CSV table of C-alpha atoms in Angstrom, one decimal:
chain,number,residue,atom,x,y,z
A,1,MET,CA,229.2,6.3,11.5
A,2,ASP,CA,227.3,7.3,14.6
A,3,LYS,CA,228.8,9.4,17.4
A,4,LYS,CA,229.4,6.5,19.7
A,5,GLN,CA,231.4,4.8,16.9
A,6,GLN,CA,233.3,8.0,16.1
A,7,ILE,CA,234.3,8.5,19.8
A,8,ASN,CA,235.3,4.9,20.1
A,9,GLU,CA,237.4,5.1,16.9
A,10,TYR,CA,239.0,8.3,18.2
A,11,MET,CA,239.9,6.9,21.6
A,12,ASN,CA,241.1,3.5,20.2
A,13,ILE,CA,243.5,5.3,17.9
A,14,LEU,CA,244.9,7.3,20.8
A,15,ALA,CA,245.2,4.2,23.0
A,16,GLU,CA,246.8,2.0,20.3
A,17,GLY,CA,249.3,4.8,19.4
A,18,ASN,CA,250.3,5.1,23.0
A,19,TYR,CA,248.8,8.6,23.2
A,20,PHE,CA,246.3,7.9,26.0
A,21,ASN,CA,246.4,6.1,29.3
A,22,GLY,CA,243.5,6.5,31.7
A,23,SER,CA,239.7,6.5,31.8
A,24,VAL,CA,237.0,8.4,29.8
A,25,LEU,CA,233.3,8.9,30.2
A,26,ALA,CA,231.2,10.8,27.7
A,27,ALA,CA,227.4,11.4,28.2
A,28,ASN,CA,224.9,13.2,26.1
A,29,LYS,CA,221.5,14.3,27.4
A,30,GLY,CA,221.7,11.7,30.2
A,31,GLU,CA,222.9,8.8,28.1
A,32,VAL,CA,226.4,7.5,28.7
A,33,ILE,CA,228.0,7.1,25.3
A,34,LEU,CA,231.4,5.9,26.5
A,35,ASN,CA,232.7,4.7,29.8
A,36,LYS,CA,236.0,2.9,29.5
A,37,GLY,CA,239.5,2.5,30.8
A,38,TYR,CA,242.6,2.5,28.5
A,39,GLY,CA,246.2,1.5,29.1
A,40,LEU,CA,247.8,0.7,32.4
A,41,SER,CA,246.8,1.7,35.9
A,42,SER,CA,250.3,0.7,37.1
A,43,TYR,CA,253.2,0.3,34.7
A,44,GLN,CA,255.2,-1.3,37.5
A,45,TYR,CA,252.7,-4.2,38.0
A,46,ALA,CA,251.1,-4.1,34.5
A,47,ILE,CA,247.6,-3.6,35.9
A,48,GLU,CA,245.0,-2.2,33.4
A,49,ASN,CA,242.9,0.8,33.8
A,50,THR,CA,239.1,0.1,33.9
A,51,SER,CA,236.0,2.2,34.1
A,52,ILE,CA,236.2,2.0,37.9
A,53,THR,CA,239.9,2.8,38.4
A,54,LYS,CA,240.4,5.6,40.8
A,55,PHE,CA,242.5,8.6,39.9
A,56,ARG,CA,243.9,11.5,41.9
A,57,ILE,CA,241.8,14.3,40.5
A,58,GLY,CA,243.8,17.3,41.5
A,59,SER,CA,241.9,20.6,41.3
A,60,LEU,CA,238.6,18.9,40.4
A,61,THR,CA,238.5,18.7,44.2
A,62,LYS,CA,237.6,22.4,44.2
A,63,SER,CA,234.1,21.8,43.1
A,64,PHE,CA,233.5,19.6,46.1
A,65,THR,CA,235.0,22.2,48.5
A,66,ALA,CA,233.0,24.9,46.9
A,67,ALA,CA,229.8,22.8,47.2
A,68,ALA,CA,230.6,22.2,50.9
A,69,VAL,CA,230.9,25.9,51.6
A,70,LEU,CA,227.7,26.6,49.7
A,71,LEU,CA,225.9,23.9,51.7
A,72,LEU,CA,227.0,25.6,54.9
A,73,HIS,CA,225.6,28.9,53.6
A,74,GLN,CA,222.4,27.1,52.6
A,75,GLN,CA,222.2,25.8,56.2
A,76,GLY,CA,222.5,29.3,57.6
A,77,ARG,CA,225.9,28.6,59.2
A,78,LEU,CA,227.8,31.2,57.4
A,79,ASN,CA,227.3,33.9,54.7
A,80,LEU,CA,229.4,34.2,51.6
A,81,SER,CA,230.0,37.9,52.2
A,82,ASP,CA,231.5,37.2,55.6
A,83,LYS,CA,235.1,38.1,56.1
A,84,ILE,CA,237.4,35.1,56.5
A,85,ASN,CA,239.0,36.4,59.7
A,86,ALA,CA,235.6,35.6,61.4
A,87,TYR,CA,236.3,31.9,61.0
A,88,ILE,CA,240.1,31.7,60.9
A,89,ASN,CA,242.0,32.9,64.0
A,90,ASN,CA,244.5,35.7,63.5
A,91,PHE,CA,243.8,36.1,59.8
A,92,PRO,CA,244.5,39.8,59.2
A,93,SER,CA,241.1,41.6,59.5
A,94,GLU,CA,242.3,44.6,57.6
A,95,ALA,CA,242.8,42.4,54.5
A,96,GLY,CA,239.1,42.4,53.9
A,97,VAL,CA,239.1,38.9,52.3
A,98,THR,CA,235.6,37.3,52.2
A,99,ILE,CA,234.5,33.8,51.5
A,100,HIS,CA,233.3,34.9,48.1
A,101,HIS,CA,236.8,36.2,47.3
A,102,LEU,CA,238.3,32.8,48.2
A,103,LEU,CA,235.8,30.8,46.2
A,104,SER,CA,236.2,32.9,43.1
A,105,HIS,CA,240.0,33.3,43.3
A,106,SER,CA,239.7,37.0,43.7
A,107,SER,CA,241.2,37.3,47.2
A,108,GLY,CA,244.8,38.1,46.4
A,109,VAL,CA,245.9,35.4,48.7
A,110,ALA,CA,249.5,34.3,47.8
A,111,ASP,CA,249.7,30.7,46.4
A,112,PHE,CA,252.5,28.6,47.7
A,113,THR,CA,252.3,26.2,44.8
A,114,PHE,CA,253.7,28.9,42.5
A,115,SER,CA,256.8,29.1,44.6
A,116,PRO,CA,260.0,27.4,43.3
A,117,GLU,CA,260.6,26.2,46.8
A,118,TYR,CA,257.4,24.3,46.8
A,119,TRP,CA,258.5,22.2,43.8
A,120,GLU,CA,262.0,21.7,44.9
A,121,LYS,CA,261.4,21.0,48.6
A,122,TYR,CA,258.1,21.5,50.4
A,123,MET,CA,255.8,19.3,48.3
A,124,ARG,CA,257.8,16.3,49.5
A,125,LEU,CA,257.4,17.2,53.2
A,126,PRO,CA,254.5,16.2,55.5
A,127,THR,CA,252.5,19.1,56.8
A,128,SER,CA,249.2,19.9,58.6
A,129,LEU,CA,246.4,22.1,57.6
A,130,LYS,CA,247.2,24.5,60.5
A,131,GLN,CA,250.8,24.8,59.2
A,132,SER,CA,249.6,25.6,55.7
A,133,VAL,CA,247.2,28.2,57.0
A,134,ASP,CA,249.8,29.8,59.2
A,135,TRP,CA,252.1,30.1,56.2
A,136,ILE,CA,249.3,31.7,54.2
A,137,LYS,CA,248.3,34.2,56.9
A,138,ILE,CA,251.7,35.9,57.1
A,139,ARG,CA,252.1,36.4,53.3
A,140,PRO,CA,251.1,39.8,51.9
A,141,LEU,CA,248.2,39.8,49.5
A,142,GLN,CA,249.0,40.0,45.8
A,143,PHE,CA,246.3,42.5,45.1
A,144,GLN,CA,243.3,44.2,46.8
A,145,PRO,CA,240.5,41.6,47.3
A,146,GLY,CA,237.9,41.8,44.6
A,147,LYS,CA,240.0,43.9,42.2
A,148,ASP,CA,241.6,41.0,40.2
A,149,MET,CA,241.6,37.3,39.7
A,150,GLN,CA,244.6,35.0,40.4
A,151,TYR,CA,244.1,31.2,40.7
A,152,SER,CA,245.1,30.2,44.2
A,153,ASN,CA,245.3,26.8,45.7
A,154,ALA,CA,246.1,28.5,49.0
A,155,GLY,CA,242.7,30.1,48.9
A,156,TYR,CA,241.0,26.7,48.8
A,157,LEU,CA,243.1,25.5,51.7
A,158,LEU,CA,241.7,28.4,53.7
A,159,LEU,CA,238.2,27.3,52.7
A,160,THR,CA,239.1,23.8,53.9
A,161,ALA,CA,240.0,25.2,57.3
A,162,LEU,CA,236.8,27.3,57.3
A,163,ILE,CA,234.7,24.1,56.6
A,164,GLU,CA,236.4,22.4,59.6
A,165,ASN,CA,236.0,25.4,61.9
A,166,VAL,CA,232.3,26.0,61.1
A,167,SER,CA,231.2,22.4,61.0
A,168,GLY,CA,233.3,21.2,63.9
A,169,LEU,CA,234.3,18.2,61.7
A,170,PRO,CA,237.5,17.3,59.9
A,171,TYR,CA,237.1,18.2,56.2
A,172,GLU,CA,237.0,14.6,55.1
A,173,GLN,CA,234.4,13.7,57.6
A,174,PHE,CA,232.2,16.6,56.6
A,175,LEU,CA,232.3,15.6,53.0
A,176,LEU,CA,231.7,12.0,53.9
A,177,GLU,CA,228.6,12.7,55.9
A,178,ASN,CA,227.1,15.5,53.7
A,179,ILE,CA,228.2,14.6,50.2
A,180,PHE,CA,229.8,11.2,49.6
A,181,LYS,CA,227.4,9.0,51.6
A,182,PRO,CA,224.1,10.8,50.8
A,183,LEU,CA,225.0,10.9,47.1
A,184,GLN,CA,226.4,7.3,47.1
A,185,LEU,CA,229.8,8.5,45.7
A,186,LYS,CA,231.4,5.2,47.0
A,187,ASN,CA,234.6,5.6,45.0
A,188,THR,CA,235.4,9.1,46.0
A,189,GLY,CA,237.4,10.4,48.9
A,190,ILE,CA,240.4,12.3,50.3
A,191,ASP,CA,243.8,10.8,49.5
A,192,ASP,CA,246.1,11.4,52.5
A,193,GLY,CA,248.8,9.2,51.0
A,194,ARG,CA,248.9,6.9,54.0
A,195,LYS,CA,245.7,4.8,53.9
A,196,ILE,CA,245.3,2.1,51.2
A,197,VAL,CA,242.9,3.2,48.5
A,198,LYS,CA,241.8,0.1,46.5
A,199,ASP,CA,242.1,0.4,42.7
A,200,LEU,CA,243.9,3.7,42.8
A,201,ALA,CA,246.1,4.2,39.7
A,202,SER,CA,249.7,5.1,40.1
A,203,GLY,CA,250.9,8.5,38.7
A,204,HIS,CA,253.4,8.5,35.9
A,205,SER,CA,255.5,10.9,33.9
A,206,VAL,CA,257.8,10.6,30.9
A,207,TRP,CA,261.5,10.8,30.5
A,208,GLU,CA,262.6,8.7,27.5
A,209,GLU,CA,260.0,6.1,28.8
A,210,VAL,CA,257.2,6.0,31.3
A,211,ILE,CA,258.6,6.7,34.8
A,212,ASN,CA,257.1,7.2,38.3
A,213,ALA,CA,255.9,10.7,39.0
A,214,GLU,CA,257.7,13.0,41.4
A,215,TYR,CA,256.7,12.3,45.0
A,216,ILE,CA,254.2,14.6,46.6
A,217,ASP,CA,253.2,14.3,50.3
A,218,MET,CA,249.4,14.1,50.2
A,219,SER,CA,249.0,15.8,53.5
A,220,ILE,CA,249.4,19.1,51.6
A,221,PRO,CA,246.6,19.4,49.0
A,222,GLN,CA,243.5,18.6,51.0
A,223,GLY,CA,240.5,20.7,49.8
A,224,ALA,CA,242.5,22.4,47.1
A,225,TYR,CA,243.6,19.4,45.1
A,226,GLY,CA,243.7,16.3,47.3
A,227,MET,CA,240.8,14.0,46.3
A,228,TYR,CA,240.5,10.8,44.3
A,229,SER,CA,237.5,9.6,42.3
A,230,THR,CA,236.4,7.6,39.3
A,231,ALA,CA,234.9,8.8,36.0
A,232,GLU,CA,231.6,7.2,37.0
A,233,ASP,CA,231.5,9.0,40.4
A,234,LEU,CA,232.4,12.3,38.8
A,235,TYR,CA,229.5,11.8,36.3
A,236,LYS,CA,227.2,11.2,39.2
A,237,TRP,CA,228.5,14.4,40.8
A,238,THR,CA,227.9,16.5,37.7
A,239,GLU,CA,224.3,15.1,37.5
A,240,VAL,CA,223.8,16.1,41.2
A,241,LEU,CA,224.9,19.6,40.5
A,242,ARG,CA,223.0,19.9,37.2
A,243,ASN,CA,219.7,18.8,38.8
A,244,GLY,CA,219.9,20.7,42.1
A,245,VAL,CA,220.0,17.5,44.3
A,246,LEU,CA,222.4,18.9,46.9
A,247,LEU,CA,222.2,22.6,46.5
A,248,ASN,CA,219.1,24.7,46.1
A,249,LYS,CA,218.5,26.9,43.0
A,250,SER,CA,220.1,30.0,44.4
A,251,MET,CA,223.3,28.2,45.5
A,252,THR,CA,223.5,26.3,42.2
A,253,SER,CA,223.3,29.6,40.3
A,254,LYS,CA,226.0,31.1,42.4
A,255,MET,CA,228.3,28.1,41.7
A,256,PHE,CA,227.9,28.4,38.0
A,257,THR,CA,227.9,32.2,37.6
A,258,ALA,CA,231.2,33.7,36.4
A,259,SER,CA,233.0,36.2,38.5
A,260,TYR,CA,236.4,37.7,37.9
A,261,GLY,CA,238.4,36.0,35.1
A,262,GLY,CA,235.5,33.7,34.2
A,263,TYR,CA,235.6,31.7,37.4
A,264,GLY,CA,232.5,30.8,39.4
A,265,TYR,CA,232.8,28.7,42.6
A,266,GLY,CA,234.9,25.7,41.8
A,267,TRP,CA,234.5,25.9,38.0
A,268,PHE,CA,235.6,28.0,35.1
A,269,ILE,CA,232.5,29.3,33.3
A,270,SER,CA,232.2,30.3,29.7
A,271,GLY,CA,229.4,31.9,27.8
A,272,ASP,CA,226.2,32.8,29.6
A,273,GLN,CA,226.5,29.9,32.0
A,274,GLU,CA,226.7,27.7,28.9
A,275,THR,CA,229.7,25.6,30.0
A,276,ALA,CA,231.5,24.7,33.2
A,277,ARG,CA,234.8,23.0,33.1
A,278,HIS,CA,237.9,22.5,35.2
A,279,SER,CA,241.3,20.8,34.8
A,280,GLY,CA,242.9,18.7,37.6
A,281,ASP,CA,246.6,18.3,37.7
A,282,ILE,CA,248.7,16.7,40.4
A,283,ASN,CA,252.0,14.8,40.2
A,284,GLY,CA,251.5,12.0,37.6
A,285,PHE,CA,247.9,12.8,36.9
A,286,THR,CA,246.1,15.2,34.5
A,287,ASN,CA,242.3,15.4,34.2
A,288,GLU,CA,239.6,17.5,32.5
A,289,LEU,CA,235.9,17.7,33.2
A,290,LEU,CA,233.5,19.6,30.9
A,291,MET,CA,229.8,20.2,31.4
A,292,ASN,CA,227.9,21.8,28.5
A,293,PHE,CA,224.6,22.8,30.0
A,294,LYS,CA,223.1,24.0,26.7
A,295,GLU,CA,223.8,20.8,24.8
A,296,GLY,CA,223.5,18.4,27.8
A,297,LEU,CA,227.0,17.1,27.5
A,298,THR,CA,229.4,15.8,30.1
A,299,ILE,CA,232.9,14.8,29.2
A,300,ILE,CA,235.3,13.4,31.8
A,301,VAL,CA,239.0,12.6,30.9
A,302,LEU,CA,241.2,11.1,33.7
A,303,SER,CA,244.8,10.2,32.9
A,304,ASN,CA,247.6,8.8,35.0
A,305,ILE,CA,250.4,10.0,32.7
A,306,ASN,CA,251.0,13.7,33.3
A,307,ILE,CA,252.0,14.6,29.7
A,308,THR,CA,248.6,13.7,28.4
A,309,PRO,CA,246.6,16.7,26.9
A,310,ALA,CA,243.4,15.8,28.7
A,311,ASP,CA,241.9,19.2,27.8
A,312,LYS,CA,242.4,18.6,24.1
A,313,ILE,CA,240.9,15.1,24.3
A,314,CYS,CA,237.9,16.4,26.3
A,315,GLU,CA,237.3,19.1,23.7
A,316,ASP,CA,237.6,16.8,20.8
A,317,ILE,CA,235.1,14.4,22.2
A,318,SER,CA,232.6,17.2,22.8
A,319,GLN,CA,233.2,18.4,19.2
A,320,ILE,CA,232.5,15.0,17.8
A,321,ILE,CA,229.2,14.8,19.8
A,322,LEU,CA,228.3,18.3,18.5
A,323,ASN,CA,229.0,17.3,14.9
A,324,LYS,CA,231.9,19.7,14.5
A,325,GLU,CA,235.1,19.1,12.7
A,326,VAL,CA,237.9,17.4,14.7
A,327,ARG,CA,241.5,16.7,13.7
A,328,MET,CA,241.4,13.0,14.0
A,329,PRO,CA,244.6,11.2,15.0
A,330,GLU,CA,245.9,8.7,12.5
A,331,SER,CA,247.5,5.3,13.0
A,332,PHE,CA,251.0,5.0,11.4
A,333,ALA,CA,253.8,2.5,11.0
A,334,PRO,CA,257.3,4.0,11.3
A,335,ALA,CA,258.9,4.5,7.9
A,336,ALA,CA,261.8,2.3,6.9
A,337,GLY,CA,265.1,3.7,6.0
A,338,HIS,CA,268.2,5.5,7.4
A,339,ILE,CA,267.5,8.2,9.9
A,340,PRO,CA,269.8,11.2,9.1
A,341,TRP,CA,270.4,11.7,12.8
A,342,ARG,CA,273.7,13.6,12.4
A,343,ILE,CA,271.8,16.4,10.6
A,344,LEU,CA,268.9,16.4,13.0
A,345,ILE,CA,270.5,16.5,16.4
A,346,GLY,CA,270.9,19.8,18.0
A,347,GLU,CA,269.2,22.7,19.9
A,348,TYR,CA,266.3,24.5,18.1
A,349,THR,CA,264.8,27.7,19.3
A,350,SER,CA,262.2,30.3,18.5
A,351,ASN,CA,261.0,33.4,20.4
A,352,GLU,CA,258.6,31.2,22.4
A,353,LEU,CA,260.0,27.7,22.4
A,354,TYR,CA,263.1,25.6,23.0
A,355,SER,CA,263.7,22.0,21.9
A,356,ALA,CA,266.7,19.7,21.8
A,357,VAL,CA,267.0,16.6,19.6
A,358,HIS,CA,269.2,13.7,20.7
A,359,TRP,CA,270.3,10.4,19.2
A,360,GLU,CA,270.7,7.7,21.8
A,361,ASN,CA,270.7,3.9,21.6
A,362,ASN,CA,269.7,4.1,17.9
A,363,LYS,CA,266.6,6.2,18.7
A,364,LEU,CA,265.8,9.8,18.1
A,365,PHE,CA,264.6,11.7,21.2
A,366,VAL,CA,263.2,15.2,21.7
A,367,THR,CA,263.4,17.3,24.9
A,368,ILE,CA,260.7,20.0,24.9
A,369,PRO,CA,258.6,21.9,27.5
A,370,LYS,CA,255.0,21.2,28.1
A,371,LYS,CA,252.4,22.4,30.6
A,372,TYR,CA,253.8,24.7,33.4
A,373,GLY,CA,257.1,24.7,31.5
A,374,ALA,CA,258.0,21.2,32.6
A,375,LEU,CA,260.5,19.5,30.4
A,376,TYR,CA,259.8,16.0,28.9
A,377,LYS,CA,262.0,13.8,26.8
A,378,TYR,CA,260.4,11.2,24.5
A,379,GLU,CA,261.1,9.3,21.4
A,380,ILE,CA,260.1,10.6,17.9
A,381,LYS,CA,259.6,8.0,15.1
A,382,PRO,CA,260.1,8.5,11.4
A,383,PHE,CA,256.9,9.0,9.3
A,384,THR,CA,258.4,10.3,6.1
A,385,LEU,CA,262.0,10.3,5.1
A,386,ALA,CA,263.1,12.2,2.0
A,387,ASP,CA,266.2,13.9,0.8
A,388,ASP,CA,265.1,17.4,1.8
A,389,LYS,CA,262.5,16.7,4.5
A,390,ALA,CA,262.0,14.3,7.4
A,391,ILE,CA,258.7,14.0,9.3
A,392,PHE,CA,258.6,12.4,12.7
A,393,LYS,CA,255.7,11.6,15.0
A,394,SER,CA,256.1,11.6,18.7
A,395,ASP,CA,255.5,8.9,21.3
A,396,PHE,CA,253.0,9.7,24.1
A,397,VAL,CA,251.6,12.9,22.5
A,398,TYR,CA,250.1,13.2,19.0
A,399,GLU,CA,252.5,15.7,17.5
A,400,ASP,CA,254.5,16.2,14.3
A,401,PHE,CA,258.2,17.2,14.0
A,402,ILE,CA,259.0,18.3,10.4
A,403,PHE,CA,262.7,18.8,9.8
A,404,ASP,CA,263.9,20.9,6.8
A,405,LEU,CA,267.2,19.1,6.1
A,406,LYS,CA,268.5,21.9,3.8
A,407,GLY,CA,267.6,24.9,5.9
A,408,HIS,CA,268.3,23.4,9.3
A,409,CYS,CA,264.8,24.3,10.6
A,410,LEU,CA,262.2,22.5,12.5
A,411,GLU,CA,258.4,22.9,12.2
A,412,PHE,CA,256.7,21.6,15.3
A,413,VAL,CA,253.0,21.0,15.1
A,414,ASP,CA,251.8,20.6,18.7
A,415,VAL,CA,248.8,18.5,19.8
A,416,TYR,CA,246.5,21.5,19.5
A,417,GLY,CA,247.4,22.0,15.9
A,418,LYS,CA,249.5,25.1,16.5
A,419,ARG,CA,252.6,25.4,14.3
A,420,HIS,CA,255.9,26.5,15.8
A,421,PHE,CA,258.9,27.4,13.6
A,422,LEU,CA,262.3,26.8,15.2
A,423,LYS,CA,265.8,27.4,13.9
A,424,LYS,CA,268.7,25.2,14.7
A,425,GLN,CA,271.2,26.9,16.9
A,426,THR,CA,273.7,24.3,18.1
A,427,ALA,CA,274.7,20.8,17.1
A,428,LEU,CA,274.8,18.3,19.9
A,429,GLY,CA,277.6,15.8,19.9
C-alpha cells in the first residue's frame, strides 16, 4: 500500500468513525497527496465540508501578522529592534518592549485571553483595536522583556496596531494589498463576524451531541487569531514562505529561527530549523499546520469541531509519509449485550485527571476535560463486555475506556496513546 492509500485509509476510518470533521491537505516535496473535506461544514443545515471550505484558523493568523511586520522591516519602514512605544502612543517607554519581543512572545505583555473574565464575559462583547490596546497598556508586564517566553495573543494585537500605524492602512487592507492579492490567496481574509463569508464552516463543540460553539465577537481577535482560510490557500502560503516569494532570505531566516521557548516569528520551531508548526484554536475550530523543511512535508488539518485532536492527526499523517509507525485507528461495531451501567457510573479520579460516567436515555456518557481544561460530555460505546472487564470506545475522539468491574477502576487510553489510571470515588445516582 503506497503512502497516498495509507493516508486515505487513515482519514476514511477517522471520518467513518465520527472522529474527524473538517479538511485535510498533505503534500510531499511539492506534490499534493491528499486534499479533501470530511463530514459537515454545518450540522444545522447538513452542508458537507469540501477542499475549498473556509475555516476560522485561530492562531495560524500569527504567521500572516509576523510576515506583515517583516515586510515592513524589509521595506525600511521599521526595525525589529525598535521599541514598541515609538509606534503606539502612550505605551510605557520604560517597559523596553521591542517589536522582536512581541513577535517571539518574549515581551512579558499580559494576555487577556488567559483571564477567566475573558471567557465568561468579554469574548462575547464587541470591541475595537484601540480599546484592546488601551487595556494592554495599563497592565503590568509578567516578566522583564527578553528574559522569558509566555505565549501572548495580546502581543500580536499590539503588532496589529503597529502595522496600522506604520502603514497608514487598516490591518485587513494592508494584508489584502501586500499579501492576499499579490499571492492570489483568494479564499483568505479577516473574519469580523459581520460580513458574509461564502463557504465558511460553522464552529461546533460537543456536549452529548454536536452543538454550536460558544459565541465569540470577532471584533476581538484581529491579527492574533482572527483570520479565515482554506487548506488550499494555507498550502499556497507555506510554499510562498518556503521559497522566499514574499520575504527575502534574511527575513525568512528570522521568521524560522527559534528564539525563547522554541518560538520564531509566528511559528514554533523545532530542531535546527527542521520543522515549523502552529496550532490554531478559536471557538468551535481547531487546526494544525506542520512544515518539515528537511523532508519537504506540509500537513494542514482544519476542523470545525473543537474536540478534534488536530495536532495528533497532523503528526500521524506526517509519520505515515516518513514511513514511521503509527497507531492506526480501527473500525468497530458496538458489542451486543447488557451494559452493566450500575457498576460503571460514578466519579473517577487520579492525581491528574477527573472523569464522570453517566447513564442517560439508555446510553453511557463520559464527562472529561480536554485541551485548556474544558469539559466535554460524549457517548462511549461497548467494544468488549466480559464478566470482569468492559472496554468502551468513545464517540468524536479515538479513545479507549477500560473498566475493571471487580476493582472499580478505570484505565483511560487517550488519543495520544497515554494511559491514565483512575479510581472510582463516588457512585452517581
